[in-house]
Amino acid sequence: MSDTLLEVRNLKKHFHLGGGSVLKAVDGINFAIHKGETFGLVGESGCGKSTAGRTIIGLYNSTDGDILFDGKNVNRLKGKEAKEYTRKMQMVFQDPYASLNPRMTVENIIAEGLDIHNLASGKARRERVYELLDAVGLNKEHASRFPHEFSGGQRQRIGIARALAIEPQFIVADEPISALDVSVQAQVVNLFAKLQKERGLTYLFIAHDLAMVKHISDRIGVMYLGKMMEVTTSHMLYAKPLHPYSQSLLSAIPVPDPKEAGKRERIVLQGEVPSPVNPPSGCPFRTRCPHAMEVCSQKMPDMQEVEPGHFVACHLY
Ligand SMILES: Nc1ncnc2c1ncn2[C@@H]1O[C@H](COP(=O)(O)OP(=O)(O)OP(=O)(O)O)[C@@H](O)[C@H]1O
Ligand code: SF4
Ligand SMILES: [Mg+2]
């Protein structure tokens, strides 16, 4: 028995844009997620976080690489086995306004997965919906209503109940709190944590900044332009980020204690994120990296374990 639930090896997702150009949204990433943990995936807009999440969950076919779920290579599963696998993972989306069908009642939205997989009907189906509403902090009177009658935070709770309906083991939460008011963000994060504890769930939690995933992640992966730059525990990433890109992301987080703030230097990155259609040679971060060297333009650094449990892809190490 391994404690790894999901392992991603050299995963690629390229989009063909026509005219022969290829957009390498995810370009050979490696990481593993342990059972019961929250793995935070961070990086600037467009670096490939959502594409990685969608490919892992099977919403996109991968271009190359392997996805191992509970030791099984998902790419090779067919028919019934493939369907079983899709039942074990679910997604919670960023925009709670766009991700719920406005013409469906809350009951039918939440029960969609139950219907697709023929898991419950009639009274059992209704009971299951009530139980799920209760689990996410809503109540049974909400079942017959429509999405427009709810606030953003409540809609995200409905989205979470929908994801939980078929009892998945693994949930990809793609920026589930970014679109919510700051005042309700913490409540939804707490709900994720509560559900994880109660149900033994494993999360891939996507966010564009480190501040958002700091408290909820056990480990964090930092992506830049389709590549994974650093993977380590949340604690180590905050205490001692090794990759220059992680260092710049961390330096952007405001520090509440002014004494601490004085010790930390703000690193402001120059220039824009290059286009993923035409990325820089070698290390994709080299056009903005304050430490770039000759070798950085020639070769993409391999991901190395530079100290136990701390993986970095950078020629400095
Ligand atoms: N279906 C698609 N077809 C073509 N290009 C796509 C598609 N989906 C994403 N892309 C492109 O792939 C790259 C990565 O996009 P992705 O949405 O995965 O990034 P992201 O890290 O989730 O960004 P954000 O923080 O804005 O959500 C972007 O350049 C995007 O334009
Ligand atoms: S490989 Fe070079 S350019 Fe890339 S992050 Fe490291 S030092 Fe900077
Ligand atoms: Mg995204």
mmCIF file of C-alpha atoms and ligand atoms in Angstrom:
data_model
loop_
_atom_site.group_PDB
_atom_site.id
_atom_site.type_symbol
_atom_site.label_atom_id
_atom_site.label_comp_id
_atom_site.label_asym_id
_atom_site.label_seq_id
_atom_site.Cartn_x
_atom_site.Cartn_y
_atom_site.Cartn_z
ATOM 1 C CA MET A 1 0.000 0.000 0.000
ATOM 2 C CA SER A 2 1.430 3.315 -1.034
ATOM 3 C CA ASP A 3 0.352 6.643 0.359
ATOM 4 C CA THR A 4 0.401 8.156 -3.124
ATOM 5 C CA LEU A 5 -3.042 8.691 -4.614
ATOM 6 C CA LEU A 6 -2.087 10.461 -7.811
ATOM 7 C CA GLU A 7 1.134 10.583 -9.723
ATOM 8 C CA VAL A 8 1.733 12.679 -12.800
ATOM 9 C CA ARG A 9 4.733 11.832 -14.985
ATOM 10 C CA ASN A 10 5.928 14.074 -17.774
ATOM 11 C CA LEU A 11 2.342 15.225 -18.397
ATOM 12 C CA LYS A 12 1.825 17.349 -21.502
ATOM 13 C CA LYS A 13 -1.211 19.089 -22.926
ATOM 14 C CA HIS A 14 -0.612 20.971 -26.151
ATOM 15 C CA PHE A 15 -3.323 22.836 -28.044
ATOM 16 C CA HIS A 16 -3.108 23.045 -31.838
ATOM 17 C CA LEU A 17 -4.158 26.541 -32.790
ATOM 18 C CA GLY A 18 -4.226 26.206 -36.573
ATOM 19 C CA GLY A 19 -1.644 27.552 -38.980
ATOM 20 C CA GLY A 20 0.730 24.980 -37.502
ATOM 21 C CA SER A 21 1.231 26.795 -34.203
ATOM 22 C CA VAL A 22 1.131 24.809 -30.996
ATOM 23 C CA LEU A 23 0.374 26.195 -27.571
ATOM 24 C CA LYS A 24 2.178 24.177 -24.919
ATOM 25 C CA ALA A 25 -0.180 24.850 -22.010
ATOM 26 C CA VAL A 26 1.277 22.031 -19.912
ATOM 27 C CA ASP A 27 4.701 20.882 -20.988
ATOM 28 C CA GLY A 28 6.078 17.905 -19.110
ATOM 29 C CA ILE A 29 5.181 18.253 -15.429
ATOM 30 C CA ASN A 30 5.910 15.741 -12.659
ATOM 31 C CA PHE A 31 4.442 15.564 -9.179
ATOM 32 C CA ALA A 32 2.634 13.260 -6.774
ATOM 33 C CA ILE A 33 -0.254 13.825 -4.388
ATOM 34 C CA HIS A 34 -0.521 11.784 -1.213
ATOM 35 C CA LYS A 35 -3.765 10.320 0.094
ATOM 36 C CA GLY A 36 -5.692 12.757 2.260
ATOM 37 C CA GLU A 37 -3.522 15.774 1.556
ATOM 38 C CA THR A 38 -4.180 19.120 -0.090
ATOM 39 C CA PHE A 39 -1.782 19.884 -2.893
ATOM 40 C CA GLY A 40 -1.809 23.565 -3.849
ATOM 41 C CA LEU A 41 -0.998 24.452 -7.462
ATOM 42 C CA VAL A 42 0.019 28.078 -7.975
ATOM 43 C CA GLY A 43 1.351 30.349 -10.700
ATOM 44 C CA GLU A 44 0.402 33.424 -12.698
ATOM 45 C CA SER A 45 -2.572 33.545 -15.038
ATOM 46 C CA GLY A 46 -2.049 31.406 -18.147
ATOM 47 C CA CYS A 47 0.716 29.180 -16.741
ATOM 48 C CA GLY A 48 -1.386 26.039 -17.269
ATOM 49 C CA LYS A 49 -2.941 25.298 -13.867
ATOM 50 C CA SER A 50 -6.509 24.754 -15.081
ATOM 51 C CA THR A 51 -5.325 22.785 -18.098
ATOM 52 C CA ALA A 52 -3.296 20.520 -15.797
ATOM 53 C CA GLY A 53 -6.329 20.001 -13.515
ATOM 54 C CA ARG A 54 -8.677 19.328 -16.408
ATOM 55 C CA THR A 55 -6.290 16.877 -18.030
ATOM 56 C CA ILE A 56 -5.778 14.966 -14.784
ATOM 57 C CA ILE A 57 -9.504 14.638 -14.308
ATOM 58 C CA GLY A 58 -10.049 13.478 -17.877
ATOM 59 C CA LEU A 59 -11.846 16.537 -19.256
ATOM 60 C CA TYR A 60 -8.957 16.808 -21.763
ATOM 61 C CA ASN A 61 -6.973 14.010 -23.369
ATOM 62 C CA SER A 62 -3.298 14.362 -22.542
ATOM 63 C CA THR A 63 -0.810 14.957 -25.342
ATOM 64 C CA ASP A 64 1.844 12.860 -23.631
ATOM 65 C CA GLY A 65 2.855 11.468 -20.259
ATOM 66 C CA ASP A 66 1.220 9.295 -17.627
ATOM 67 C CA ILE A 67 -1.404 9.853 -14.963
ATOM 68 C CA LEU A 68 -1.414 7.164 -12.294
ATOM 69 C CA PHE A 69 -4.382 7.060 -9.950
ATOM 70 C CA ASP A 70 -4.057 4.592 -7.096
ATOM 71 C CA GLY A 71 -1.247 2.947 -9.059
ATOM 72 C CA LYS A 72 -3.288 2.497 -12.257
ATOM 73 C CA ASN A 73 -2.373 4.200 -15.497
ATOM 74 C CA VAL A 74 -5.491 6.148 -16.328
ATOM 75 C CA ASN A 75 -4.607 6.639 -20.001
ATOM 76 C CA ARG A 76 -4.881 2.916 -20.612
ATOM 77 C CA LEU A 77 -8.244 2.353 -18.947
ATOM 78 C CA LYS A 78 -11.175 1.553 -21.218
ATOM 79 C CA GLY A 79 -14.958 1.156 -20.885
ATOM 80 C CA LYS A 80 -16.193 0.224 -17.438
ATOM 81 C CA GLU A 81 -12.822 0.750 -15.765
ATOM 82 C CA ALA A 82 -12.508 4.212 -17.270
ATOM 83 C CA LYS A 83 -15.987 5.097 -16.000
ATOM 84 C CA GLU A 84 -15.130 3.808 -12.511
ATOM 85 C CA TYR A 85 -12.096 6.061 -12.540
ATOM 86 C CA THR A 86 -14.037 9.166 -13.541
ATOM 87 C CA ARG A 87 -16.351 8.493 -10.584
ATOM 88 C CA LYS A 88 -13.456 8.836 -8.192
ATOM 89 C CA MET A 89 -12.607 12.377 -9.186
ATOM 90 C CA GLN A 90 -14.616 15.554 -9.435
ATOM 91 C CA MET A 91 -14.036 19.209 -10.125
ATOM 92 C CA VAL A 92 -15.195 22.375 -8.386
ATOM 93 C CA PHE A 93 -15.006 25.371 -10.703
ATOM 94 C CA GLN A 94 -13.907 28.948 -10.233
ATOM 95 C CA ASP A 95 -17.026 30.750 -11.309
ATOM 96 C CA PRO A 96 -20.062 29.702 -9.286
ATOM 97 C CA TYR A 97 -22.241 31.851 -11.545
ATOM 98 C CA ALA A 98 -21.274 30.173 -14.810
ATOM 99 C CA SER A 99 -20.855 26.601 -13.598
ATOM 100 C CA LEU A 100 -24.440 25.938 -12.461
ATOM 101 C CA ASN A 101 -27.171 25.479 -15.066
ATOM 102 C CA PRO A 102 -29.628 28.356 -14.411
ATOM 103 C CA ARG A 103 -32.630 26.329 -15.603
ATOM 104 C CA MET A 104 -32.106 23.409 -13.245
ATOM 105 C CA THR A 105 -33.227 23.200 -9.626
ATOM 106 C CA VAL A 106 -30.584 22.772 -6.965
ATOM 107 C CA GLU A 107 -31.829 19.227 -6.424
ATOM 108 C CA ASN A 108 -31.308 18.274 -10.046
ATOM 109 C CA ILE A 109 -27.925 20.005 -10.197
ATOM 110 C CA ILE A 110 -26.652 18.136 -7.164
ATOM 111 C CA ALA A 111 -28.132 14.818 -8.304
ATOM 112 C CA GLU A 112 -26.688 15.006 -11.817
ATOM 113 C CA GLY A 113 -23.807 12.661 -11.000
ATOM 114 C CA LEU A 114 -26.181 10.239 -9.251
ATOM 115 C CA ASP A 115 -28.313 10.144 -12.405
ATOM 116 C CA ILE A 116 -25.370 9.681 -14.772
ATOM 117 C CA HIS A 117 -24.001 6.787 -12.749
ATOM 118 C CA ASN A 118 -27.454 5.349 -11.829
ATOM 119 C CA LEU A 119 -26.656 5.547 -8.151
ATOM 120 C CA ALA A 120 -29.993 6.566 -6.653
ATOM 121 C CA SER A 121 -33.553 7.348 -7.686
ATOM 122 C CA GLY A 122 -36.863 8.438 -6.103
ATOM 123 C CA LYS A 123 -36.785 8.823 -2.359
ATOM 124 C CA ALA A 124 -33.165 7.705 -1.953
ATOM 125 C CA ARG A 125 -32.065 10.336 -4.455
ATOM 126 C CA ARG A 126 -33.927 13.065 -2.601
ATOM 127 C CA GLU A 127 -32.592 11.947 0.784
ATOM 128 C CA ARG A 128 -29.065 11.971 -0.608
ATOM 129 C CA VAL A 129 -29.539 15.544 -1.895
ATOM 130 C CA TYR A 130 -30.795 16.676 1.548
ATOM 131 C CA GLU A 131 -27.831 15.041 3.222
ATOM 132 C CA LEU A 132 -25.422 16.780 0.823
ATOM 133 C CA LEU A 133 -27.096 20.160 1.331
ATOM 134 C CA ASP A 134 -26.669 19.689 5.056
ATOM 135 C CA ALA A 135 -23.002 18.712 4.646
ATOM 136 C CA VAL A 136 -22.240 21.967 2.820
ATOM 137 C CA GLY A 137 -24.154 24.175 5.237
ATOM 138 C CA LEU A 138 -27.389 24.620 3.252
ATOM 139 C CA ASN A 139 -30.806 23.101 4.026
ATOM 140 C CA LYS A 140 -33.500 21.046 2.354
ATOM 141 C CA GLU A 141 -35.725 24.031 1.585
ATOM 142 C CA HIS A 142 -32.996 25.035 -0.878
ATOM 143 C CA ALA A 143 -33.484 21.901 -2.993
ATOM 144 C CA SER A 144 -36.379 23.203 -5.061
ATOM 145 C CA ARG A 145 -34.835 26.616 -5.787
ATOM 146 C CA PHE A 146 -32.818 27.842 -8.759
ATOM 147 C CA PRO A 147 -29.191 29.096 -8.802
ATOM 148 C CA HIS A 148 -30.102 32.782 -9.271
ATOM 149 C CA GLU A 149 -31.741 32.784 -5.830
ATOM 150 C CA PHE A 150 -28.366 32.260 -4.136
ATOM 151 C CA SER A 151 -25.317 34.354 -3.286
ATOM 152 C CA GLY A 152 -21.872 33.553 -4.719
ATOM 153 C CA GLY A 153 -20.785 31.741 -1.563
ATOM 154 C CA GLN A 154 -23.974 29.669 -1.486
ATOM 155 C CA ARG A 155 -23.589 28.782 -5.157
ATOM 156 C CA GLN A 156 -20.095 27.552 -4.508
ATOM 157 C CA ARG A 157 -21.535 25.391 -1.718
ATOM 158 C CA ILE A 158 -23.973 23.936 -4.261
ATOM 159 C CA GLY A 159 -21.035 23.270 -6.601
ATOM 160 C CA ILE A 160 -19.245 21.455 -3.795
ATOM 161 C CA ALA A 161 -22.341 19.380 -2.964
ATOM 162 C CA ARG A 162 -22.600 18.414 -6.643
ATOM 163 C CA ALA A 163 -18.962 17.302 -6.635
ATOM 164 C CA LEU A 164 -19.485 15.242 -3.467
ATOM 165 C CA ALA A 165 -22.641 13.466 -4.672
ATOM 166 C CA ILE A 166 -20.895 10.452 -6.164
ATOM 167 C CA GLU A 167 -18.463 10.127 -3.260
ATOM 168 C CA PRO A 168 -15.221 10.925 -5.059
ATOM 169 C CA GLN A 169 -11.829 10.347 -3.442
ATOM 170 C CA PHE A 170 -10.156 13.224 -5.195
ATOM 171 C CA ILE A 171 -11.344 16.760 -5.965
ATOM 172 C CA VAL A 172 -9.724 19.327 -8.228
ATOM 173 C CA ALA A 173 -10.804 22.724 -6.919
ATOM 174 C CA ASP A 174 -9.950 25.273 -9.605
ATOM 175 C CA GLU A 175 -9.695 28.670 -7.891
ATOM 176 C CA PRO A 176 -12.913 27.927 -5.985
ATOM 177 C CA ILE A 177 -12.731 31.081 -3.883
ATOM 178 C CA SER A 178 -11.211 33.647 -6.279
ATOM 179 C CA ALA A 179 -14.577 34.920 -7.494
ATOM 180 C CA LEU A 180 -16.051 35.247 -3.995
ATOM 181 C CA ASP A 181 -16.151 38.229 -1.647
ATOM 182 C CA VAL A 182 -13.211 38.262 0.725
ATOM 183 C CA SER A 183 -15.639 37.950 3.636
ATOM 184 C CA VAL A 184 -16.932 34.567 2.448
ATOM 185 C CA GLN A 185 -13.640 33.159 1.130
ATOM 186 C CA ALA A 186 -12.549 31.909 4.560
ATOM 187 C CA GLN A 187 -15.909 30.197 5.129
ATOM 188 C CA VAL A 188 -15.616 28.248 1.902
ATOM 189 C CA VAL A 189 -11.994 27.316 2.663
ATOM 190 C CA ASN A 190 -13.122 26.090 6.096
ATOM 191 C CA LEU A 191 -15.849 24.043 4.440
ATOM 192 C CA PHE A 192 -13.264 22.356 2.200
ATOM 193 C CA ALA A 193 -11.156 21.558 5.270
ATOM 194 C CA LYS A 194 -14.134 20.177 7.216
ATOM 195 C CA LEU A 195 -15.243 17.952 4.333
ATOM 196 C CA GLN A 196 -11.708 16.679 3.863
ATOM 197 C CA LYS A 197 -11.508 15.624 7.488
ATOM 198 C CA GLU A 198 -14.939 13.982 7.504
ATOM 199 C CA ARG A 199 -14.578 12.178 4.201
ATOM 200 C CA GLY A 200 -10.851 11.557 3.844
ATOM 201 C CA LEU A 201 -10.732 13.564 0.611
ATOM 202 C CA THR A 202 -7.621 14.436 -1.328
ATOM 203 C CA TYR A 203 -7.502 17.865 -3.003
ATOM 204 C CA LEU A 204 -5.677 19.535 -5.835
ATOM 205 C CA PHE A 205 -6.331 23.157 -4.939
ATOM 206 C CA ILE A 206 -5.538 25.667 -7.701
ATOM 207 C CA ALA A 207 -4.871 29.350 -6.975
ATOM 208 C CA HIS A 208 -2.975 32.150 -8.671
ATOM 209 C CA ASP A 209 -1.271 33.443 -5.577
ATOM 210 C CA LEU A 210 0.564 31.851 -2.730
ATOM 211 C CA ALA A 211 -1.277 33.725 -0.001
ATOM 212 C CA MET A 212 -4.500 31.910 -0.884
ATOM 213 C CA VAL A 213 -3.137 28.370 -0.630
ATOM 214 C CA LYS A 214 -0.763 28.926 2.262
ATOM 215 C CA HIS A 215 -3.043 27.747 5.044
ATOM 216 C CA ILE A 216 -4.915 25.019 3.309
ATOM 217 C CA SER A 217 -2.098 23.211 1.461
ATOM 218 C CA ASP A 218 0.108 20.498 2.879
ATOM 219 C CA ARG A 219 2.379 20.717 -0.146
ATOM 220 C CA ILE A 220 2.564 23.175 -3.015
ATOM 221 C CA GLY A 221 3.665 23.060 -6.650
ATOM 222 C CA VAL A 222 4.710 26.275 -8.408
ATOM 223 C CA MET A 223 4.119 26.431 -12.172
ATOM 224 C CA TYR A 224 5.477 28.850 -14.739
ATOM 225 C CA LEU A 225 4.684 28.746 -18.457
ATOM 226 C CA GLY A 226 3.602 25.113 -18.546
ATOM 227 C CA LYS A 227 6.477 23.813 -16.410
ATOM 228 C CA MET A 228 6.728 22.845 -12.760
ATOM 229 C CA MET A 229 9.405 24.925 -11.041
ATOM 230 C CA GLU A 230 9.298 23.838 -7.403
ATOM 231 C CA VAL A 231 7.433 21.277 -5.311
ATOM 232 C CA THR A 232 7.707 21.056 -1.553
ATOM 233 C CA THR A 233 5.788 21.305 1.704
ATOM 234 C CA SER A 234 3.850 24.484 2.318
ATOM 235 C CA HIS A 235 6.039 25.100 5.353
ATOM 236 C CA MET A 236 9.315 24.792 3.424
ATOM 237 C CA LEU A 237 8.108 26.909 0.539
ATOM 238 C CA TYR A 238 7.326 29.803 2.879
ATOM 239 C CA ALA A 239 10.376 29.402 5.060
ATOM 240 C CA LYS A 240 12.909 28.835 2.305
ATOM 241 C CA PRO A 241 11.734 29.097 -1.306
ATOM 242 C CA LEU A 242 14.581 27.985 -3.569
ATOM 243 C CA HIS A 243 13.389 28.761 -7.089
ATOM 244 C CA PRO A 244 13.822 32.423 -8.098
ATOM 245 C CA TYR A 245 10.231 32.481 -9.383
ATOM 246 C CA SER A 246 8.861 31.164 -6.065
ATOM 247 C CA GLN A 247 10.989 33.745 -4.265
ATOM 248 C CA SER A 248 9.395 36.541 -6.282
ATOM 249 C CA LEU A 249 5.860 35.185 -5.694
ATOM 250 C CA LEU A 250 6.501 34.956 -1.985
ATOM 251 C CA SER A 251 7.995 38.413 -1.764
ATOM 252 C CA ALA A 252 4.735 39.820 -3.131
ATOM 253 C CA ILE A 253 2.712 38.575 -0.147
ATOM 254 C CA PRO A 254 2.229 41.359 2.391
ATOM 255 C CA VAL A 255 3.713 40.586 5.799
ATOM 256 C CA PRO A 256 1.518 41.630 8.754
ATOM 257 C CA ASP A 257 4.433 42.115 11.169
ATOM 258 C CA PRO A 258 6.455 45.251 10.218
ATOM 259 C CA LYS A 259 9.624 43.855 11.832
ATOM 260 C CA GLU A 260 9.402 40.794 9.605
ATOM 261 C CA ALA A 261 8.604 42.929 6.577
ATOM 262 C CA GLY A 262 11.879 44.776 6.991
ATOM 263 C CA LYS A 263 13.822 41.537 6.695
ATOM 264 C CA ARG A 264 12.165 40.497 3.474
ATOM 265 C CA GLU A 265 13.100 42.059 0.206
ATOM 266 C CA ARG A 266 10.406 42.672 -2.367
ATOM 267 C CA ILE A 267 11.414 41.183 -5.717
ATOM 268 C CA VAL A 268 9.597 42.882 -8.556
ATOM 269 C CA LEU A 269 9.768 40.916 -11.784
ATOM 270 C CA GLN A 270 10.584 42.763 -14.982
ATOM 271 C CA GLY A 271 8.624 42.210 -18.170
ATOM 272 C CA GLU A 272 5.633 40.080 -19.034
ATOM 273 C CA VAL A 273 5.071 36.328 -19.059
ATOM 274 C CA PRO A 274 6.226 35.239 -22.542
ATOM 275 C CA SER A 275 3.753 33.592 -24.931
ATOM 276 C CA PRO A 276 3.350 29.838 -24.450
ATOM 277 C CA VAL A 277 3.198 29.537 -28.271
ATOM 278 C CA ASN A 278 6.767 30.775 -28.492
ATOM 279 C CA PRO A 279 8.406 30.212 -25.099
ATOM 280 C CA PRO A 280 12.058 31.121 -24.387
ATOM 281 C CA SER A 281 14.636 28.375 -24.993
ATOM 282 C CA GLY A 282 16.021 26.559 -21.970
ATOM 283 C CA CYS A 283 14.490 27.708 -18.712
ATOM 284 C CA PRO A 284 11.225 29.537 -19.536
ATOM 285 C CA PHE A 285 11.749 31.894 -16.600
ATOM 286 C CA ARG A 286 15.137 33.156 -17.836
ATOM 287 C CA THR A 287 13.765 36.319 -19.506
ATOM 288 C CA ARG A 288 12.634 37.576 -16.099
ATOM 289 C CA CYS A 289 15.026 35.836 -13.737
ATOM 290 C CA PRO A 290 17.438 38.055 -11.768
ATOM 291 C CA HIS A 291 19.938 35.133 -11.617
ATOM 292 C CA ALA A 292 19.848 33.992 -15.259
ATOM 293 C CA MET A 293 23.122 32.538 -16.546
ATOM 294 C CA GLU A 294 24.440 31.431 -19.923
ATOM 295 C CA VAL A 295 23.354 27.821 -19.400
ATOM 296 C CA CYS A 296 19.759 28.893 -18.650
ATOM 297 C CA SER A 297 19.116 29.727 -22.306
ATOM 298 C CA GLN A 298 20.541 26.412 -23.485
ATOM 299 C CA LYS A 299 18.909 23.791 -21.310
ATOM 300 C CA MET A 300 15.722 23.404 -19.299
ATOM 301 C CA PRO A 301 16.918 22.348 -15.830
ATOM 302 C CA ASP A 302 15.680 18.949 -14.615
ATOM 303 C CA MET A 303 13.611 18.773 -11.463
ATOM 304 C CA GLN A 304 15.925 17.654 -8.650
ATOM 305 C CA GLU A 305 15.389 16.787 -5.016
ATOM 306 C CA VAL A 306 17.836 19.264 -3.481
ATOM 307 C CA GLU A 307 16.908 18.414 0.091
ATOM 308 C CA PRO A 308 14.524 15.741 1.371
ATOM 309 C CA GLY A 309 11.065 16.415 -0.044
ATOM 310 C CA HIS A 310 12.127 19.655 -1.744
ATOM 311 C CA PHE A 311 12.144 19.527 -5.555
ATOM 312 C CA VAL A 312 13.462 22.379 -7.699
ATOM 313 C CA ALA A 313 14.072 22.861 -11.428
ATOM 314 C CA CYS A 314 16.817 25.502 -11.590
ATOM 315 C CA HIS A 315 20.470 25.570 -12.682
ATOM 316 C CA LEU A 316 21.430 27.351 -9.455
ATOM 317 C CA TYR A 317 21.114 24.053 -7.587
HETATM 318 N N1 LIG B 1 -9.052 24.993 -24.888
HETATM 319 C C1 LIG B 1 -7.972 25.736 -25.150
HETATM 320 N N2 LIG B 1 -7.547 25.954 -26.411
HETATM 321 C C2 LIG B 1 -6.445 26.674 -26.677
HETATM 322 N N3 LIG B 1 -5.675 27.248 -25.726
HETATM 323 C C3 LIG B 1 -6.040 27.064 -24.444
HETATM 324 C C4 LIG B 1 -7.202 26.318 -24.078
HETATM 325 N N4 LIG B 1 -7.294 26.314 -22.729
HETATM 326 C C5 LIG B 1 -6.261 27.032 -22.275
HETATM 327 N N5 LIG B 1 -5.507 27.484 -23.303
HETATM 328 C C6 LIG B 1 -4.278 28.282 -23.184
HETATM 329 O O1 LIG B 1 -3.365 27.518 -22.409
HETATM 330 C C7 LIG B 1 -2.617 28.336 -21.526
HETATM 331 C C8 LIG B 1 -2.844 27.897 -20.110
HETATM 332 O O2 LIG B 1 -4.185 28.191 -19.765
HETATM 333 P P1 LIG B 1 -4.820 27.766 -18.368
HETATM 334 O O3 LIG B 1 -6.229 28.188 -18.397
HETATM 335 O O4 LIG B 1 -4.520 26.351 -18.093
HETATM 336 O O5 LIG B 1 -3.981 28.679 -17.367
HETATM 337 P P2 LIG B 1 -4.248 29.008 -15.845
HETATM 338 O O6 LIG B 1 -2.934 28.869 -15.164
HETATM 339 O O7 LIG B 1 -5.368 28.198 -15.328
HETATM 340 O O8 LIG B 1 -4.624 30.545 -15.874
HETATM 341 P P3 LIG B 1 -5.700 31.405 -15.021
HETATM 342 O O9 LIG B 1 -5.003 31.750 -13.741
HETATM 343 O O10 LIG B 1 -5.943 32.598 -15.872
HETATM 344 O O11 LIG B 1 -6.904 30.568 -14.817
HETATM 345 C C9 LIG B 1 -3.082 29.779 -21.802
HETATM 346 O O12 LIG B 1 -2.180 30.362 -22.695
HETATM 347 C C10 LIG B 1 -4.437 29.580 -22.439
HETATM 348 O O13 LIG B 1 -4.722 30.643 -23.326
HETATM 349 S S1 SF4 B 2 17.427 28.018 -14.414
HETATM 350 FE FE1 SF4 B 2 18.438 29.995 -14.646
HETATM 351 S S2 SF4 B 2 16.866 31.362 -15.483
HETATM 352 FE FE2 SF4 B 2 15.826 29.543 -14.681
HETATM 353 S S3 SF4 B 2 15.267 30.108 -12.642
HETATM 354 FE FE3 SF4 B 2 17.235 29.075 -12.463
HETATM 355 S S4 SF4 B 2 18.763 30.696 -12.579
HETATM 356 FE FE4 SF4 B 2 16.844 31.581 -13.267
HETATM 357 MG MG MG B 3 -7.233 28.688 -14.569
#
